[in-house]
Short mmCIF file of C-alpha atoms in Angstrom, two decimals:
data_model
loop_
_atom_site.label_atom_id
_atom_site.label_comp_id
_atom_site.label_asym_id
_atom_site.label_seq_id
_atom_site.Cartn_x
_atom_site.Cartn_y
_atom_site.Cartn_z
CA ALA A 1 34.82 49.43 11.86
CA CYS A 2 32.13 47.27 10.16
CA PHE A 3 34.18 44.13 10.83
CA ARG A 4 34.53 45.02 14.54
CA LEU A 5 30.77 45.70 14.71
CA LEU A 6 29.99 42.31 13.13
CA CYS A 7 32.37 40.54 15.52
CA SER A 8 30.84 42.32 18.51
CA LEU A 9 27.37 41.17 17.40
CA LEU A 10 28.38 37.68 16.28
CA ILE A 11 30.00 36.51 19.50
CA PRO A 12 26.95 37.36 21.72
CA ALA A 13 24.64 35.83 19.06
CA LEU A 14 26.63 32.57 19.05
CA PHE A 15 26.74 32.57 22.85
CA LEU A 16 22.97 33.13 23.02
CA SER A 17 22.35 30.38 20.41
CA GLY A 18 24.51 28.00 22.43
CA ILE A 19 22.56 28.76 25.62
CA LEU A 20 19.24 28.25 23.78
CA CYS A 21 20.41 24.91 22.32
CA VAL A 22 21.63 23.66 25.71
CA SER A 23 18.36 24.83 27.33
CA LEU A 24 16.34 23.01 24.67
CA VAL A 25 18.33 19.79 25.15
CA VAL A 26 17.94 20.02 28.96
CA LEU A 27 14.19 20.71 28.57
CA LEU A 28 13.69 17.74 26.23
CA TRP A 29 15.75 15.50 28.51
CA GLY A 30 13.67 16.64 31.48
CA ILE A 31 10.43 15.90 29.57
CA ARG A 32 11.79 12.45 28.63
CA LEU A 33 12.62 11.64 32.28
CA TRP A 34 9.17 12.86 33.38
CA ILE A 35 7.49 10.68 30.73
CA GLN A 36 9.63 7.68 31.80
CA GLN A 37 8.30 8.16 35.34
CA ARG A 38 4.75 8.06 33.99
CA LYS A 39 5.65 4.87 32.08
CA LYS A 40 6.48 3.06 35.32
CA GLN A 41 2.99 3.72 36.66
CA LEU A 42 1.33 1.69 33.86
CA PRO A 43 0.28 -1.11 33.83
CA GLU A 44 0.26 -3.26 36.96
CA ALA A 45 2.03 -6.63 37.08
CA GLY A 46 0.04 -9.71 36.09
CA LYS A 47 -0.53 -12.93 38.07
CA ASP A 48 2.99 -14.13 37.27
CA GLY A 49 4.46 -10.97 38.80
CA LYS A 50 5.70 -9.67 35.46
CA ARG A 51 4.63 -6.33 34.03
CA PRO A 52 3.09 -6.95 30.59
CA LEU A 53 4.77 -5.47 27.53
CA VAL A 54 2.59 -2.59 26.30
CA VAL A 55 2.22 -2.48 22.48
CA ALA A 56 0.33 0.61 21.32
CA PHE A 57 -1.17 1.15 17.86
CA PHE A 58 -1.78 4.72 16.72
CA HIS A 59 -5.00 4.46 14.69
CA PRO A 60 -7.25 7.53 15.23
CA TYR A 61 -9.98 6.08 12.94
CA CYS A 62 -9.97 2.47 14.18
CA ASN A 63 -13.76 2.13 13.80
CA ALA A 64 -13.85 3.15 10.11
CA GLY A 65 -14.21 -0.36 8.68
CA GLY A 66 -11.78 -0.06 5.74
CA GLY A 67 -8.75 -2.06 4.60
CA GLY A 68 -6.46 -0.21 7.02
CA GLU A 69 -8.64 -1.25 9.94
CA ARG A 70 -8.54 -4.89 8.78
CA VAL A 71 -4.73 -4.69 8.99
CA LEU A 72 -4.98 -3.24 12.54
CA TRP A 73 -7.26 -5.95 13.93
CA CYS A 74 -5.39 -8.76 12.19
CA ALA A 75 -2.11 -7.41 13.61
CA ILE A 76 -3.53 -7.26 17.15
CA ARG A 77 -5.00 -10.79 16.87
CA THR A 78 -1.64 -12.07 15.57
CA LEU A 79 0.30 -10.55 18.50
CA GLN A 80 -2.21 -11.89 21.02
CA LYS A 81 -1.84 -15.40 19.62
CA LYS A 82 1.98 -15.28 19.56
CA TYR A 83 2.88 -13.38 22.75
CA ARG A 84 1.23 -14.13 26.08
CA ASN A 85 2.72 -11.26 28.08
CA VAL A 86 1.54 -8.46 25.77
CA MET A 87 -1.12 -5.82 26.40
CA CYS A 88 -2.38 -4.18 23.19
CA VAL A 89 -3.45 -0.55 23.30
CA VAL A 90 -5.23 1.39 20.54
CA TYR A 91 -5.08 5.20 20.42
CA THR A 92 -8.33 6.27 18.77
CA GLY A 93 -10.49 9.34 18.27
CA ASP A 94 -13.71 7.32 17.91
CA LYS A 95 -15.33 8.76 21.04
CA ASP A 96 -18.83 8.02 19.71
CA ALA A 97 -18.35 4.29 20.41
CA THR A 98 -17.30 2.26 23.45
CA GLY A 99 -14.36 -0.15 23.38
CA GLU A 100 -16.77 -3.10 23.39
CA GLU A 101 -18.67 -1.66 20.40
CA ILE A 102 -15.43 -1.14 18.45
CA VAL A 103 -14.29 -4.74 19.07
CA GLU A 104 -17.78 -6.01 18.17
CA GLY A 105 -17.65 -3.92 14.97
CA ALA A 106 -14.31 -5.51 14.02
CA PHE A 107 -15.86 -8.95 14.46
CA ARG A 108 -19.00 -8.05 12.51
CA ARG A 109 -17.18 -6.38 9.59
CA PHE A 110 -14.08 -8.54 9.30
CA ASN A 111 -14.91 -11.74 11.18
CA ILE A 112 -11.85 -11.09 13.39
CA LYS A 113 -12.25 -12.31 16.97
CA LEU A 114 -9.63 -11.15 19.46
CA THR A 115 -8.42 -13.65 22.07
CA HIS A 116 -7.73 -11.04 24.81
CA PRO A 117 -9.14 -7.62 25.76
CA VAL A 118 -7.74 -4.46 24.16
CA LYS A 119 -7.21 -1.18 26.05
CA PHE A 120 -8.55 1.86 24.19
CA VAL A 121 -7.10 5.31 24.79
CA PHE A 122 -9.65 7.84 23.53
CA LEU A 123 -8.18 11.03 22.08
CA GLU A 124 -9.95 14.40 22.26
CA LYS A 125 -8.05 16.26 19.51
CA ARG A 126 -8.62 14.06 16.44
CA TYR A 127 -10.03 17.09 14.60
CA LEU A 128 -6.41 18.28 14.29
CA VAL A 129 -5.73 15.63 11.62
CA GLU A 130 -8.90 16.28 9.59
CA ALA A 131 -8.04 17.40 6.03
CA SER A 132 -11.02 19.82 6.05
CA LEU A 133 -9.23 21.88 8.75
CA TYR A 134 -6.45 22.74 6.30
CA PRO A 135 -7.84 23.94 2.92
CA HIS A 136 -4.27 24.97 1.98
CA PHE A 137 -0.96 23.27 2.88
CA THR A 138 -3.01 20.22 3.82
CA LEU A 139 -0.07 17.79 4.07
CA LEU A 140 1.88 20.07 6.42
CA GLY A 141 -1.22 20.99 8.45
CA GLN A 142 -2.29 17.37 9.01
CA SER A 143 1.27 16.31 9.85
CA LEU A 144 1.74 19.06 12.44
CA GLY A 145 -1.75 18.28 13.78
CA SER A 146 -0.71 14.63 14.19
CA VAL A 147 2.23 15.73 16.40
CA PHE A 148 -0.20 17.41 18.84
CA LEU A 149 -2.51 14.38 18.69
CA GLY A 150 0.50 12.10 19.28
CA TRP A 151 1.52 14.21 22.29
CA GLU A 152 -1.95 13.75 23.78
CA ALA A 153 -1.65 9.98 23.18
CA LEU A 154 1.81 9.81 24.77
CA LEU A 155 0.67 11.69 27.90
CA LYS A 156 -2.29 9.34 28.33
CA CYS A 157 -0.33 6.10 27.91
CA VAL A 158 3.42 5.50 27.49
CA PRO A 159 3.96 2.16 25.71
CA ASP A 160 7.04 -0.05 25.38
CA ILE A 161 6.45 -0.57 21.66
CA TYR A 162 4.73 2.03 19.46
CA ILE A 163 3.31 1.09 16.06
CA ASP A 164 1.85 3.73 13.75
CA SER A 165 -0.66 1.79 11.66
CA MET A 166 -2.29 4.73 9.87
CA GLY A 167 0.50 6.73 8.27
CA TYR A 168 1.14 9.48 10.83
CA ALA A 169 4.94 9.40 10.49
CA PHE A 170 5.45 12.73 12.30
CA THR A 171 4.44 11.03 15.57
CA LEU A 172 7.39 8.60 15.36
CA PRO A 173 10.20 10.84 16.79
CA LEU A 174 7.87 11.91 19.61
CA PHE A 175 7.45 8.34 20.87
CA LYS A 176 11.07 7.36 20.16
CA TYR A 177 12.97 10.27 21.70
CA LEU A 178 10.54 11.47 24.39
CA GLY A 179 8.69 8.22 25.08
CA GLY A 180 11.76 5.99 24.83
CA CYS A 181 9.72 3.45 22.83
CA ARG A 182 10.77 0.93 20.21
CA ILE A 183 9.19 2.11 16.97
CA GLY A 184 7.38 0.22 14.23
CA CYS A 185 5.08 1.40 11.47
CA TYR A 186 2.86 -0.05 8.76
CA VAL A 187 2.77 2.24 5.72
CA HIS A 188 -0.34 1.92 3.53
CA TYR A 189 0.52 4.94 1.44
CA PRO A 190 3.44 7.41 1.61
CA THR A 191 2.20 10.85 2.74
CA ILE A 192 4.18 12.28 -0.16
CA SER A 193 5.60 10.30 -3.07
CA THR A 194 8.09 10.89 -5.85
CA ASP A 195 5.11 10.58 -8.24
CA MET A 196 3.45 13.57 -6.52
CA LEU A 197 6.65 15.56 -7.00
CA SER A 198 6.74 14.68 -10.72
CA VAL A 199 3.05 15.68 -11.14
CA VAL A 200 3.82 19.17 -9.79
CA ARG A 201 7.14 19.39 -11.68
CA ASN A 202 5.43 18.52 -14.99
CA GLN A 203 2.48 20.84 -14.18
CA ASP A 204 -0.07 18.02 -14.62
CA THR A 205 -3.63 18.76 -13.50
CA ARG A 206 -4.89 16.05 -11.12
CA PHE A 207 -7.27 15.83 -8.16
CA ASN A 208 -4.44 16.94 -5.81
CA ASN A 209 -2.92 19.53 -8.16
CA ALA A 210 -5.49 22.18 -9.10
CA ALA A 211 -5.66 23.80 -12.56
CA PHE A 212 -4.97 27.32 -11.18
CA ILE A 213 -1.57 26.00 -9.96
CA THR A 214 -0.65 24.08 -13.13
CA SER A 215 -1.46 27.10 -15.30
CA ASN A 216 0.85 29.39 -13.31
CA ALA A 217 4.63 28.73 -13.47
CA LEU A 218 5.30 30.70 -10.24
CA PHE A 219 2.65 28.81 -8.25
CA SER A 220 3.98 25.50 -9.59
CA LYS A 221 7.57 26.40 -8.57
CA PHE A 222 6.41 27.45 -5.08
CA LYS A 223 4.42 24.22 -4.65
CA LEU A 224 7.43 22.18 -5.83
CA VAL A 225 9.70 23.84 -3.22
CA TYR A 226 7.03 23.17 -0.55
CA TYR A 227 6.78 19.51 -1.64
CA TYR A 228 10.57 19.06 -1.60
CA PHE A 229 10.78 20.58 1.89
CA PHE A 230 7.95 18.33 3.08
CA ALA A 231 9.55 15.24 1.47
CA PHE A 232 12.83 16.03 3.30
CA MET A 233 11.03 16.35 6.66
CA TYR A 234 9.00 13.19 5.95
CA GLY A 235 12.25 11.32 5.26
CA LEU A 236 13.76 12.51 8.57
CA VAL A 237 10.82 11.46 10.75
CA GLY A 238 10.32 8.14 8.92
CA SER A 239 13.94 7.13 9.42
CA CYS A 240 13.32 7.08 13.21
CA SER A 241 11.61 3.69 12.81
CA ASP A 242 13.19 0.46 14.04
CA VAL A 243 10.82 -1.65 11.89
CA ILE A 244 9.08 -0.47 8.72
CA MET A 245 6.38 -2.55 7.02
CA VAL A 246 4.90 -1.50 3.67
CA ASN A 247 1.87 -2.92 1.91
CA SER A 248 3.21 -3.29 -1.64
CA SER A 249 6.24 -3.09 -3.94
CA TRP A 250 5.04 0.33 -5.13
CA THR A 251 4.97 1.70 -1.56
CA LEU A 252 8.32 0.00 -0.87
CA ASN A 253 10.04 1.83 -3.75
CA HIS A 254 8.80 5.23 -2.52
CA ILE A 255 9.60 4.61 1.15
CA LEU A 256 13.10 3.38 0.30
CA SER A 257 13.81 6.54 -1.73
CA LEU A 258 12.33 8.88 0.92
CA TRP A 259 13.24 7.25 4.26
CA ARG A 260 16.47 5.49 3.19
CA ALA A 261 16.12 2.72 5.80
CA GLY A 262 16.32 -0.37 3.62
CA ALA A 263 17.78 -2.62 6.33
CA CYS A 264 14.61 -2.50 8.44
CA THR A 265 12.00 -2.23 5.64
CA SER A 266 9.96 -5.14 4.31
CA VAL A 267 6.79 -5.79 2.30
CA VAL A 268 3.89 -7.21 4.34
CA TYR A 269 0.85 -7.61 2.08
CA PRO A 270 -2.40 -6.55 3.80
CA PRO A 271 -4.70 -9.39 4.85
CA CYS A 272 -7.54 -9.68 2.33
CA ASP A 273 -10.61 -11.75 3.16
CA VAL A 274 -9.97 -13.92 0.10
CA GLN A 275 -11.54 -17.09 1.50
CA THR A 276 -14.99 -15.48 1.69
CA PHE A 277 -14.82 -14.66 -2.02
CA LEU A 278 -13.21 -17.98 -2.96
CA ASP A 279 -16.36 -19.63 -1.57
CA ILE A 280 -18.30 -18.23 -4.55
CA PRO A 281 -18.66 -21.17 -6.99
CA LEU A 282 -16.61 -20.68 -10.15
CA GLU A 283 -18.63 -21.83 -13.14
CA GLU A 284 -18.61 -21.23 -16.86
CA GLU A 285 -20.91 -18.34 -17.75
CA LYS A 286 -24.49 -19.36 -18.41
CA SER A 287 -25.87 -16.17 -19.94
CA THR A 288 -24.62 -14.82 -23.25
CA THR A 289 -27.41 -12.22 -23.58
CA GLU A 290 -26.11 -9.79 -20.93
CA TYR A 291 -22.66 -9.09 -19.54
CA SER A 292 -22.09 -7.28 -16.24
CA ILE A 293 -19.08 -5.05 -15.54
CA VAL A 294 -18.59 -4.23 -11.86
CA SER A 295 -16.46 -1.61 -10.07
CA VAL A 296 -15.89 -1.81 -6.29
CA SER A 297 -14.33 1.24 -4.58
CA GLN A 298 -15.26 4.15 -2.33
CA PHE A 299 -16.56 7.24 -4.15
CA ARG A 300 -13.38 9.23 -3.61
CA PRO A 301 -11.82 11.51 -6.28
CA GLU A 302 -8.62 9.45 -6.67
CA LYS A 303 -10.63 6.34 -7.64
CA ASP A 304 -11.44 8.08 -10.96
CA HIS A 305 -15.00 6.84 -11.58
CA PRO A 306 -15.45 9.31 -14.49
CA LEU A 307 -12.79 7.32 -16.41
CA GLN A 308 -14.87 4.15 -15.94
CA ILE A 309 -18.04 5.81 -17.23
CA ARG A 310 -16.32 7.41 -20.24
CA ALA A 311 -14.57 4.16 -21.22
CA PHE A 312 -17.86 2.27 -20.85
CA ALA A 313 -19.69 4.87 -22.99
CA LYS A 314 -16.96 4.49 -25.66
CA LEU A 315 -17.34 0.70 -25.52
CA LEU A 316 -21.13 0.98 -26.00
CA LYS A 317 -20.70 3.44 -28.86
CA GLU A 318 -18.21 1.25 -30.73
CA LYS A 319 -20.06 -2.06 -30.44
CA ARG A 320 -22.33 -2.77 -33.38
CA LEU A 321 -25.99 -2.72 -32.36
CA GLY A 322 -27.89 -5.99 -32.51
CA GLN A 323 -24.78 -8.11 -32.95
CA GLN A 324 -23.57 -8.26 -29.36
CA PRO A 325 -25.14 -8.96 -25.94
CA SER A 326 -26.29 -6.02 -23.79
CA LEU A 327 -23.83 -4.55 -21.28
CA LYS A 328 -24.37 -3.18 -17.79
CA LEU A 329 -21.91 -1.24 -15.63
CA THR A 330 -22.50 -1.42 -11.86
CA LEU A 331 -20.62 1.04 -9.65
CA ILE A 332 -20.50 -0.30 -6.07
CA GLY A 333 -19.02 1.85 -3.33
CA GLY A 334 -19.27 3.52 0.04
CA CYS A 335 -20.27 7.14 0.65
CA ARG A 336 -18.60 8.51 3.77
CA ASN A 337 -20.04 12.03 3.76
CA GLN A 338 -21.89 14.74 1.83
CA GLN A 339 -18.92 15.34 -0.52
CA ASP A 340 -19.02 11.69 -1.58
CA GLU A 341 -22.78 11.92 -2.18
CA GLU A 342 -22.26 15.03 -4.32
CA ARG A 343 -19.59 13.13 -6.25
CA VAL A 344 -22.12 10.37 -6.99
CA ASN A 345 -24.63 12.97 -8.23
CA ASN A 346 -21.95 14.40 -10.55
CA LEU A 347 -21.27 10.89 -11.89
CA LYS A 348 -24.98 10.42 -12.57
CA ARG A 349 -25.01 13.72 -14.48
CA LEU A 350 -22.01 12.50 -16.51
CA CYS A 351 -23.98 9.33 -17.38
CA GLU A 352 -26.85 11.51 -18.65
CA GLU A 353 -24.49 13.66 -20.74
CA LEU A 354 -22.98 10.56 -22.35
CA GLY A 355 -26.38 8.92 -22.82
CA VAL A 356 -25.61 5.82 -20.73
CA SER A 357 -27.89 6.40 -17.70
CA ASN A 358 -29.98 3.30 -18.48
CA ASP A 359 -26.86 1.13 -18.68
CA VAL A 360 -25.09 2.31 -15.49
CA MET A 361 -26.31 1.31 -12.02
CA PHE A 362 -25.11 2.81 -8.71
CA ARG A 363 -25.16 0.66 -5.57
CA ILE A 364 -24.24 2.71 -2.47
CA ASN A 365 -23.28 1.29 0.97
CA ILE A 366 -24.64 -2.17 0.17
CA SER A 367 -24.44 -5.25 2.38
CA PHE A 368 -21.60 -7.73 2.06
CA GLU A 369 -24.00 -10.41 0.79
CA GLU A 370 -25.23 -8.14 -1.99
CA LEU A 371 -21.61 -7.31 -2.90
CA LYS A 372 -20.85 -11.03 -3.22
CA ARG A 373 -23.92 -11.51 -5.44
CA HIS A 374 -22.89 -8.71 -7.82
CA LEU A 375 -19.33 -10.05 -8.05
CA ALA A 376 -20.60 -13.60 -8.65
CA GLU A 377 -22.68 -12.38 -11.61
CA ALA A 378 -20.01 -10.06 -13.10
CA THR A 379 -17.82 -10.88 -16.10
CA ILE A 380 -15.35 -7.99 -15.67
CA GLY A 381 -14.06 -6.33 -12.48
CA LEU A 382 -13.07 -2.71 -13.16
CA HIS A 383 -10.52 -0.59 -11.26
CA THR A 384 -9.20 2.78 -12.49
CA MET A 385 -7.18 4.46 -9.72
CA TRP A 386 -3.77 5.73 -10.85
CA ASN A 387 -0.98 4.54 -8.53
CA GLU A 388 -3.24 2.61 -6.16
CA HIS A 389 -0.83 1.74 -3.34
CA PHE A 390 -2.12 -1.82 -3.08
CA GLY A 391 -5.67 -2.58 -4.23
CA ILE A 392 -7.71 -4.79 -1.88
CA GLY A 393 -10.72 -4.34 -4.21
CA VAL A 394 -8.65 -5.76 -7.09
CA VAL A 395 -7.76 -8.84 -5.01
CA GLU A 396 -11.41 -9.32 -4.00
CA CYS A 397 -12.59 -9.13 -7.63
CA MET A 398 -10.01 -11.75 -8.64
CA ALA A 399 -10.92 -14.03 -5.71
CA ALA A 400 -14.63 -13.70 -6.55
CA GLY A 401 -13.97 -14.89 -10.10
CA THR A 402 -14.27 -11.76 -12.27
CA VAL A 403 -11.78 -11.02 -15.05
CA ILE A 404 -9.96 -8.03 -13.59
CA LEU A 405 -9.13 -4.90 -15.60
CA ALA A 406 -7.04 -2.56 -13.42
CA HIS A 407 -4.84 0.52 -13.89
CA ASN A 408 -1.36 -0.12 -15.26
CA SER A 409 0.38 1.41 -12.21
CA GLY A 410 0.98 0.98 -8.48
CA GLY A 411 0.12 -2.20 -6.60
CA PRO A 412 -2.06 -3.81 -9.31
CA LYS A 413 0.79 -3.56 -11.84
CA LEU A 414 3.65 -4.62 -9.54
CA ASP A 415 2.06 -7.11 -7.13
CA ILE A 416 -1.45 -8.26 -8.00
CA VAL A 417 -2.28 -8.51 -11.72
CA VAL A 418 0.95 -10.36 -12.49
CA PRO A 419 1.42 -13.80 -14.10
CA HIS A 420 0.98 -16.73 -11.73
CA GLU A 421 3.16 -19.74 -12.57
CA GLY A 422 3.52 -18.29 -16.07
CA HIS A 423 -0.24 -17.89 -16.63
CA ILE A 424 -2.20 -14.67 -17.17
CA THR A 425 -4.33 -13.49 -14.20
CA GLY A 426 -5.96 -10.34 -15.60
CA PHE A 427 -5.47 -7.18 -17.67
CA LEU A 428 -4.17 -3.62 -17.25
CA ALA A 429 -5.02 -0.33 -19.00
CA GLU A 430 -4.12 3.36 -18.69
CA ASN A 431 -6.61 5.65 -20.41
CA GLU A 432 -10.16 5.84 -21.79
CA ASP A 433 -9.25 4.23 -25.13
CA ASN A 434 -7.17 1.46 -23.47
CA TYR A 435 -9.98 0.58 -21.09
CA ALA A 436 -12.61 0.47 -23.85
CA GLU A 437 -10.34 -1.69 -26.04
CA MET A 438 -9.46 -4.10 -23.21
CA MET A 439 -13.12 -4.49 -22.16
CA ALA A 440 -14.03 -5.27 -25.78
CA TYR A 441 -11.15 -7.79 -25.95
CA ILE A 442 -12.17 -9.56 -22.70
CA LEU A 443 -15.78 -9.82 -23.92
CA SER A 444 -14.57 -11.21 -27.26
CA LEU A 445 -12.82 -14.14 -25.55
CA SER A 446 -14.56 -17.51 -25.40
CA PRO A 447 -16.21 -18.41 -22.06
CA GLU A 448 -13.65 -21.25 -21.74
CA LYS A 449 -10.71 -18.83 -22.08
CA ARG A 450 -12.24 -16.41 -19.56
CA LEU A 451 -12.77 -19.30 -17.13
CA GLU A 452 -9.10 -20.23 -17.46
CA ILE A 453 -8.02 -16.64 -16.61
CA ARG A 454 -10.41 -16.53 -13.65
CA GLU A 455 -9.02 -19.83 -12.30
CA ASN A 456 -5.43 -18.54 -12.64
CA ALA A 457 -6.39 -15.34 -10.79
CA ARG A 458 -7.99 -17.30 -7.97
CA ARG A 459 -4.92 -19.47 -7.48
CA SER A 460 -2.71 -16.35 -7.34
CA VAL A 461 -4.57 -14.52 -4.53
CA HIS A 462 -3.60 -16.97 -1.76
CA ARG A 463 -0.53 -14.73 -1.33
CA PHE A 464 -2.85 -12.13 0.20
CA SER A 465 -4.58 -14.35 2.79
CA ASP A 466 -4.83 -13.71 6.55
CA GLN A 467 -2.38 -16.56 7.24
CA HIS A 468 0.27 -15.14 4.92
CA PHE A 469 -0.12 -11.72 6.59
CA GLU A 470 0.31 -13.26 10.07
CA ASP A 471 3.52 -15.06 9.08
CA THR A 472 5.16 -12.04 7.42
CA PHE A 473 3.95 -9.58 10.09
CA LEU A 474 5.44 -11.65 12.95
CA LEU A 475 8.72 -12.02 11.08
CA SER A 476 8.90 -8.24 10.54
CA VAL A 477 8.06 -7.13 14.11
CA GLU A 478 10.30 -9.70 15.81
CA PRO A 479 13.17 -7.17 16.36
CA LEU A 480 10.79 -5.00 18.45
CA PHE A 481 10.30 -7.81 20.98
CA LYS A 482 13.97 -8.71 21.51
#
């Protein structure tokens, strides 16, 4: 009797499921056809009678002025130089600025001048990808939010080629299967990484894994299941890409293990403005009475400024008074909002607790010229972020002529602070003691030896120039234009 009941329920359930699946497929196919009709409306043919190829970049924060934006504008300039019949579109949420102001900002900040106009598609729903909107399940919330934002973008402009240049992988299937676009992406940082999974698995407390979770085995297990589910979904959407560009070997390793699309994945180093820093004259140090240690990075939690201050305090404590030159630590960085400003205040309080307030200087949102001056005067360039995906600040410090001391992980370890033609280009460290020891070692070297390391570092950074980016970027995106 139970078996007959199950059969009588199962057959209608399967039939209903089949109808729902067919209906969904028909609905999606209908939406795709409707979107294709909209595609034909845009844009009009040019003087030669040909409709230009529309290449759209999804970059909701295109006016932010960071390293990711430098990649965007360099990529657009590169395509404009190479392809005549291309119209570049940028999907952005920067409604507080006009298109002209955004282009002018790119020129002012990065010295990047575009050869042709860019069409801006202004998005209303950018708030859907703000982390502050999702205090819990942030990764999932932002990713689902990006799908709605991507839908708005697709309805406003249907491109031929879609390139996600900001890491919103969940928009890729939308443009591929509904928009019928060829898909490219430039990955600065995987939304989730195998390192993040291991942090939760090992119950390590970090800025993205709170103590109340690490101290509770059940919470940790639940978060691990959530992360594995998210990693699976992230792998599915990422594998929709026809062309995948990543910014470093570290990012490459994670994307290969998550997206499993090795045949279309390549490393394209981000364009760093190395020439501007190489213009700083490289001379043997004149002063032996004071050494300057400089850190350049935004005041974000993952940059780990407290590690810099603690290591510096340890260095000051261990050096014998009166027998060595005075030391100064200068923390240079941008404050984006009130949280960043509060972070700076906490760092100042940490300096007071450790008794190093007089030896640590904070320089917030300074001009580019002042940044160059600080780097020109510095002996050591300091960088402490664990698993930095690339490290533009590390490259800039090396180009400016500081002896770099970076974290022994991520991009600095695999791509940047590596021997050049068999010669040392800088140093790596992992914890407070390591950093203090390495700073003491660098300061103990003769000025001649430090000059030699600085010269090696400078020669090595040409790999990260604008020209090298243009060559590798064009090679990578070529399949999208065939």
